[in-house]
CSV table of C-alpha atoms in Angstrom, one decimal:
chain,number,residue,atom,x,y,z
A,1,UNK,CA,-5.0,-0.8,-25.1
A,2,UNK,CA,-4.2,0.7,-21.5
A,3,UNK,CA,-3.2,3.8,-23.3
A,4,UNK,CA,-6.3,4.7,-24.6
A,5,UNK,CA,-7.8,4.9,-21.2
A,6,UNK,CA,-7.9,8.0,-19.4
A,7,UNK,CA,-9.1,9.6,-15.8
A,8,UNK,CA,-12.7,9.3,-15.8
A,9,UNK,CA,-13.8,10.3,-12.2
A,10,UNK,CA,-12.5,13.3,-10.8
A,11,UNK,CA,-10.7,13.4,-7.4
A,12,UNK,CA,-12.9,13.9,-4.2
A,13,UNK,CA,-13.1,17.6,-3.0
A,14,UNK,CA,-11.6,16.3,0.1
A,15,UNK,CA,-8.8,15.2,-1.5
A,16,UNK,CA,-8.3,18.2,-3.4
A,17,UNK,CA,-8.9,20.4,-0.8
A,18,UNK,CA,-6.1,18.7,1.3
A,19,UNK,CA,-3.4,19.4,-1.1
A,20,UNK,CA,-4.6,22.5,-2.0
A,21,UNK,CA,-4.5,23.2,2.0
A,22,UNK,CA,-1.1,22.1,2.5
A,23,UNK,CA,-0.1,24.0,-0.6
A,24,UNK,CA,-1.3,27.2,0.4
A,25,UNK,CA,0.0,26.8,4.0
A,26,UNK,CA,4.0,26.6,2.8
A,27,UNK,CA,3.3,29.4,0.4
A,28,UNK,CA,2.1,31.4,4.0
A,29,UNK,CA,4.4,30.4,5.7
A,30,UNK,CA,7.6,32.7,5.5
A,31,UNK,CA,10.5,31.0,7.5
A,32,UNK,CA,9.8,27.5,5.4
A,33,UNK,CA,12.4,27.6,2.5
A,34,UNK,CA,11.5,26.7,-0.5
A,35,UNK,CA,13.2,23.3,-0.5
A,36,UNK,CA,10.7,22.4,2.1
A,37,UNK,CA,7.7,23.9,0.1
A,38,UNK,CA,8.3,22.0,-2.5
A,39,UNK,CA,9.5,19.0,-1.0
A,40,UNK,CA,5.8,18.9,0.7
A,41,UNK,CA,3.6,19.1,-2.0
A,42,UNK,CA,4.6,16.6,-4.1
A,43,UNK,CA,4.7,14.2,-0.8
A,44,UNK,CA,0.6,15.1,-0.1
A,45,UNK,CA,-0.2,14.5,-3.5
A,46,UNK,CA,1.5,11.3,-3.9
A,47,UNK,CA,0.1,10.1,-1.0
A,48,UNK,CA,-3.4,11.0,-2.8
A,49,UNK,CA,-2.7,9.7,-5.6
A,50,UNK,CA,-1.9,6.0,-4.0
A,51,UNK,CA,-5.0,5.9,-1.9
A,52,UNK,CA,-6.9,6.1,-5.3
A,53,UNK,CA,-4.8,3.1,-6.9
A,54,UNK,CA,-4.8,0.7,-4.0
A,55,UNK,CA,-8.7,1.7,-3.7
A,56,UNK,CA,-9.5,0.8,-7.5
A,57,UNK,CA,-11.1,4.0,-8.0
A,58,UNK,CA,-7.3,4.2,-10.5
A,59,UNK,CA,-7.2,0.8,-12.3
A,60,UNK,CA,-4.4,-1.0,-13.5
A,61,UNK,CA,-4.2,0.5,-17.2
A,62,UNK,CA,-5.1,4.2,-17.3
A,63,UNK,CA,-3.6,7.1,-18.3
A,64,UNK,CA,-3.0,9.8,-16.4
A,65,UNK,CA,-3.4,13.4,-18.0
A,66,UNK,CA,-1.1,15.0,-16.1
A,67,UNK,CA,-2.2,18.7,-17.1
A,68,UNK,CA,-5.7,17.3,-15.7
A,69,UNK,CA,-4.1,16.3,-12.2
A,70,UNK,CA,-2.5,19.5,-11.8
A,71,UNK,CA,-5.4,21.5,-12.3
A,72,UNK,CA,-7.6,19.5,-10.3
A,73,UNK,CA,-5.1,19.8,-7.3
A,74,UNK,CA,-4.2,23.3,-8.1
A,75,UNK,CA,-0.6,22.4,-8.0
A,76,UNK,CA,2.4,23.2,-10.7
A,77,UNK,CA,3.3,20.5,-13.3
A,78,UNK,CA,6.6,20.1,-11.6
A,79,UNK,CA,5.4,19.0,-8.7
A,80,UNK,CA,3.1,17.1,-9.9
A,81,UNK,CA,5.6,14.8,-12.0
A,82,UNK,CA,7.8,14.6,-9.1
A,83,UNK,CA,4.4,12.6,-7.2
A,84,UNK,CA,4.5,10.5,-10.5
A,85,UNK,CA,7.7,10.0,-10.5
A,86,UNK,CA,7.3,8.7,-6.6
A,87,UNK,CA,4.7,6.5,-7.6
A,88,UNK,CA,7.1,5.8,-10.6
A,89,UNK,CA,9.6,4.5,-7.8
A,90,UNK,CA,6.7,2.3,-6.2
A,91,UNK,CA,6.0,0.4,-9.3
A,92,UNK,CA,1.9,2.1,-8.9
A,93,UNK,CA,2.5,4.1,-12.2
A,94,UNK,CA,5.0,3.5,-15.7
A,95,UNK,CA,5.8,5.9,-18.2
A,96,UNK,CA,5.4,5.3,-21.7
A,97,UNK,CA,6.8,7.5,-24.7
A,98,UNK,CA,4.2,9.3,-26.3
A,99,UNK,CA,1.8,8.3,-23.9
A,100,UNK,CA,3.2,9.7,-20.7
A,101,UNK,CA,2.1,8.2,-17.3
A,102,UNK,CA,-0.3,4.8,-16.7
A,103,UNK,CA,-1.1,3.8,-13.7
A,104,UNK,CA,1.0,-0.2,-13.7
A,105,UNK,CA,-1.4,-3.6,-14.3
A,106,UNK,CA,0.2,-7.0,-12.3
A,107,UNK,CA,0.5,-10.2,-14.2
A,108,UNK,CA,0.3,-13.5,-12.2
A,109,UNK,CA,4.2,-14.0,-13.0
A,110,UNK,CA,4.8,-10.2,-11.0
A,111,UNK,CA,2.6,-11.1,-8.2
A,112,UNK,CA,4.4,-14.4,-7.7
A,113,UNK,CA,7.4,-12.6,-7.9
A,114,UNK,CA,6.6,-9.9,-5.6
A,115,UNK,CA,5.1,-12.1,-3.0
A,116,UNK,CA,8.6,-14.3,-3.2
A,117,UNK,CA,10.4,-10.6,-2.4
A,118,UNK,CA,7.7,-10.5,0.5
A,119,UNK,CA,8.5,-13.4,2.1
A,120,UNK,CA,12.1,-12.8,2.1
A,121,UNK,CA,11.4,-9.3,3.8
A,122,UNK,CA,8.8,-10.0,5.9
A,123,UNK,CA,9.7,-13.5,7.7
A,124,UNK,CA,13.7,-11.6,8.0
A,125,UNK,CA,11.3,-8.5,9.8
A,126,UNK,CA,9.3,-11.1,12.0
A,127,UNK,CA,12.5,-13.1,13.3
A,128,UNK,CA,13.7,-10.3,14.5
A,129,UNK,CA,10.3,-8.5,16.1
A,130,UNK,CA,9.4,-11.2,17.8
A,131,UNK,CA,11.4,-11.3,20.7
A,132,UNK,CA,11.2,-7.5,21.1
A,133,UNK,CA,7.3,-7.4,20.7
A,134,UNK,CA,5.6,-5.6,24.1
A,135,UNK,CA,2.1,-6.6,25.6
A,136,UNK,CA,1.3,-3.3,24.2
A,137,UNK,CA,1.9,-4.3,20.9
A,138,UNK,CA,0.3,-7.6,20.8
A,139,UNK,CA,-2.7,-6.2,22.7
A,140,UNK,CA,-2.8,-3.7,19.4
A,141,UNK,CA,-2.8,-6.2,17.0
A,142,UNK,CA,-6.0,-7.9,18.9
A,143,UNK,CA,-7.8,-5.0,18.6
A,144,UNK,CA,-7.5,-4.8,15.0
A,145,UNK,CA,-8.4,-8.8,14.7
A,146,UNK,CA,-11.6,-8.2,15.9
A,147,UNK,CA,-12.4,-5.2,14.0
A,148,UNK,CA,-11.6,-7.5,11.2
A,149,UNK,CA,-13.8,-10.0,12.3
A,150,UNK,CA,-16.6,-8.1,11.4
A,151,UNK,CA,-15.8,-5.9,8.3
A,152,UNK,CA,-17.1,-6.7,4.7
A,153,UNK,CA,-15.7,-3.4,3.3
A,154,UNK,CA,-12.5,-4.5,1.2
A,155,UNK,CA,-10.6,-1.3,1.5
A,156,UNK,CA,-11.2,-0.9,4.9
A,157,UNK,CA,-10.1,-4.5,5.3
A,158,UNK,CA,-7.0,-4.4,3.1
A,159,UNK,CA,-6.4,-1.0,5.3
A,160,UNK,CA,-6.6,-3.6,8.5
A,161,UNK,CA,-4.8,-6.0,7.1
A,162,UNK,CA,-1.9,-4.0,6.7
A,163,UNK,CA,-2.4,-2.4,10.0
A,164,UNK,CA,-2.3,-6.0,11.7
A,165,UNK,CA,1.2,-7.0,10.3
A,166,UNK,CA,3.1,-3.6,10.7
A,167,UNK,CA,2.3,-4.0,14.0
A,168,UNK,CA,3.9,-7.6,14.1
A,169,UNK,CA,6.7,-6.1,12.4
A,170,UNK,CA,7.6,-2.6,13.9
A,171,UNK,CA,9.8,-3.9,16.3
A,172,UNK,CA,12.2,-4.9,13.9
A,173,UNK,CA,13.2,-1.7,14.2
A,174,UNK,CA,14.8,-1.7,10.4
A,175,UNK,CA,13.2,1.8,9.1
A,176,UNK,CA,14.5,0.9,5.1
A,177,UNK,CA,13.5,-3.0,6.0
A,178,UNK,CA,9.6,-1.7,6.9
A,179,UNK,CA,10.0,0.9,3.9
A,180,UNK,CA,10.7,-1.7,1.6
A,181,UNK,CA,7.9,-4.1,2.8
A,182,UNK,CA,5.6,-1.3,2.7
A,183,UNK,CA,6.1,-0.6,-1.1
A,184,UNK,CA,5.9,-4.6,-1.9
A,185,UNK,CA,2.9,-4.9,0.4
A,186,UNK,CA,1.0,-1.6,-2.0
A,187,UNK,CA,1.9,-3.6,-5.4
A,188,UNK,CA,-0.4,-6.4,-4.3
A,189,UNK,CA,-2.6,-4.7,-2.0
A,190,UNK,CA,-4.8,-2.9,-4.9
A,191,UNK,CA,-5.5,-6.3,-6.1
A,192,UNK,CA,-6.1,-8.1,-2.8
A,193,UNK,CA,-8.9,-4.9,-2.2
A,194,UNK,CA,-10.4,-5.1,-5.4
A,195,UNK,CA,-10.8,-9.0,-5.1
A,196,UNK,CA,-10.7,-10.0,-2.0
A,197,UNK,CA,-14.4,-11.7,-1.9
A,198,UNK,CA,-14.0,-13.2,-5.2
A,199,UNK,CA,-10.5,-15.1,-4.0
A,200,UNK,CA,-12.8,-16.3,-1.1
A,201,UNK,CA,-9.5,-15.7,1.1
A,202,UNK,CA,-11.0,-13.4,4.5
A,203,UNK,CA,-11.4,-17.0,6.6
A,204,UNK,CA,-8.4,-18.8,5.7
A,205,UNK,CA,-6.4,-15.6,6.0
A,206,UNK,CA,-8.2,-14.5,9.4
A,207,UNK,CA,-7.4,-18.1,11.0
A,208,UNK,CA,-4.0,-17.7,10.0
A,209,UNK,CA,-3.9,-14.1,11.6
A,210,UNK,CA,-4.9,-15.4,15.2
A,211,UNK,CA,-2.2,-18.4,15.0
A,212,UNK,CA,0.3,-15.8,14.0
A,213,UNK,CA,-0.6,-14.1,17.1
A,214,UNK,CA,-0.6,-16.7,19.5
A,215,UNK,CA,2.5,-17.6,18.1
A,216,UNK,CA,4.3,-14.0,18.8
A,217,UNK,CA,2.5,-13.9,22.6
A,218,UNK,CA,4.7,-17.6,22.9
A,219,UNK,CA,7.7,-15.5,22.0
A,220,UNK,CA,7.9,-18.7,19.8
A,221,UNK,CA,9.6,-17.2,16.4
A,222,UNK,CA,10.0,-20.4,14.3
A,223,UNK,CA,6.4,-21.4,14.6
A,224,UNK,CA,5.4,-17.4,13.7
A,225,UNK,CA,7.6,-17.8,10.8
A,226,UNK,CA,6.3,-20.8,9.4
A,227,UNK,CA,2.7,-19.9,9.8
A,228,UNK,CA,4.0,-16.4,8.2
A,229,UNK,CA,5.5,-18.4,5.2
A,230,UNK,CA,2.3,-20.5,4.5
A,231,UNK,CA,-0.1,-17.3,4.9
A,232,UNK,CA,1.7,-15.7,2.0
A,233,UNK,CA,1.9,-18.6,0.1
A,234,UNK,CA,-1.6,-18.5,0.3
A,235,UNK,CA,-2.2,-15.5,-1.1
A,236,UNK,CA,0.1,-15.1,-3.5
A,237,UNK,CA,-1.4,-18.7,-5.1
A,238,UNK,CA,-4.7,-17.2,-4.8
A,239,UNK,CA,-3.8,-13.7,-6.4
A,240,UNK,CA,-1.7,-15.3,-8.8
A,241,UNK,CA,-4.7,-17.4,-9.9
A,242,UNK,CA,-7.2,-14.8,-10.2
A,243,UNK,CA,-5.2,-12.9,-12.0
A,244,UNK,CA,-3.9,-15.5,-15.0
């Protein structure tokens, strides 16, 4: 039962020492108010806290001992349920009476579903970056092509990934659109990671990156969309498949 699983590998000194850092720097730093202080904290340590799930090293079905977190990051208990909670609002982690927080597992019907929500989000994004994207920009999302060309690490790769189609869609210029296909993108993206190789997707998906490209240096936004479309459709028939 998920429940019965619980935090087995402790969090990085790195990690630890970062939140512990910014948490000792707003309690030094007198002109901050406390709104900000606290506001802060609980931002660095969910950030932490996703780069273990989407990394694996936080799998789909533990428990997270929350009086176990907050010592670890030397933080208060409030702040550290208000990172839950965040992560709460991302779909990374449920709460369960009597068993308090677990980090979420993805069924094959939710990771249809979600990529469904993605496409919606994401072509909407594209139609209206393309036009708008600079030689900057598309010079940028070259670079990051080629270094996935060459990478076998599937973190670093899912890290890319992402990297590849923000650019693509940042000048939409919608800050809640990009927000919104940012959280979609991290419910998948954990799975993607921790899979990749076995789905036997970096080709396919790498082909599909460079016509997506070319397609946004034509300025040609129905042929980006459609090659979009099919790219997800991809994935979310492989995911879903691994996952059932």
């Amino acid at each position: 039962m998920a429940g019965k699983r619980i935090i087995k590998k402790r969090f990085s000194k790195i990690e630890i020492k970062f939140v512990t850092c910014y948490n000792n720097a707003m309690k030094n730093n007198n002109y901050k108010t406390n709104t900000i202080s606290h506001r802060s904290i609980p931002t660095a340590i969910t950030e932490a806290l996703r780069e273990r799930i989407l990394n694996g090293d936080l799998q789909g079905g533990i428990q997270l001992k929350q009086e176990e977190l907050a010592l670890q990051f030397n933080v208060s208990m409030s702040a550290l349920r208000e990172a839950l909670k965040n992560l709460e609002a991302e779909d990374l982690v449920k709460f369960y009476p009597n068993r308090g927080a677990i980090v979420s597992e993805l069924s094959a019907e939710e990771a249809r579903e979600i990529f469904d929500i993605r496409q919606f989000l994401e072509i909407g994004a594209l139609e209206l970056s393309v036009p708008q994207l600079t030689t900057i920009d598309l010079e940028e999302a070259a670079i990051v092509l080629k270094q996935l060309e060459n990478e076998r690490n599937s973190s670093q790769w899912g890290e890319l990934n992402k990297q590849f189609h923000e650019i693509l869609y940042r000048q939409a210029r919608r800050p809640r659109l990009l927000k919104l296909i940012q959280v979609m993108h991290n419910n998948v993206e954990r799975y993607m990671r921790l899979y990749l190789v076995s789905m036997n997707y970096q080709l396919t998906s790498q082909k599909q990156h460079w016509d997506l490209l070319n397609a946004c240096k034509n300025k040609d936004a129905k042929l980006a969309k459609k090659i979009l479309k099919k790219h997800m459709a991809d994935a979310s028939e492989r995911l879903s498949e691994f996952l059932s």
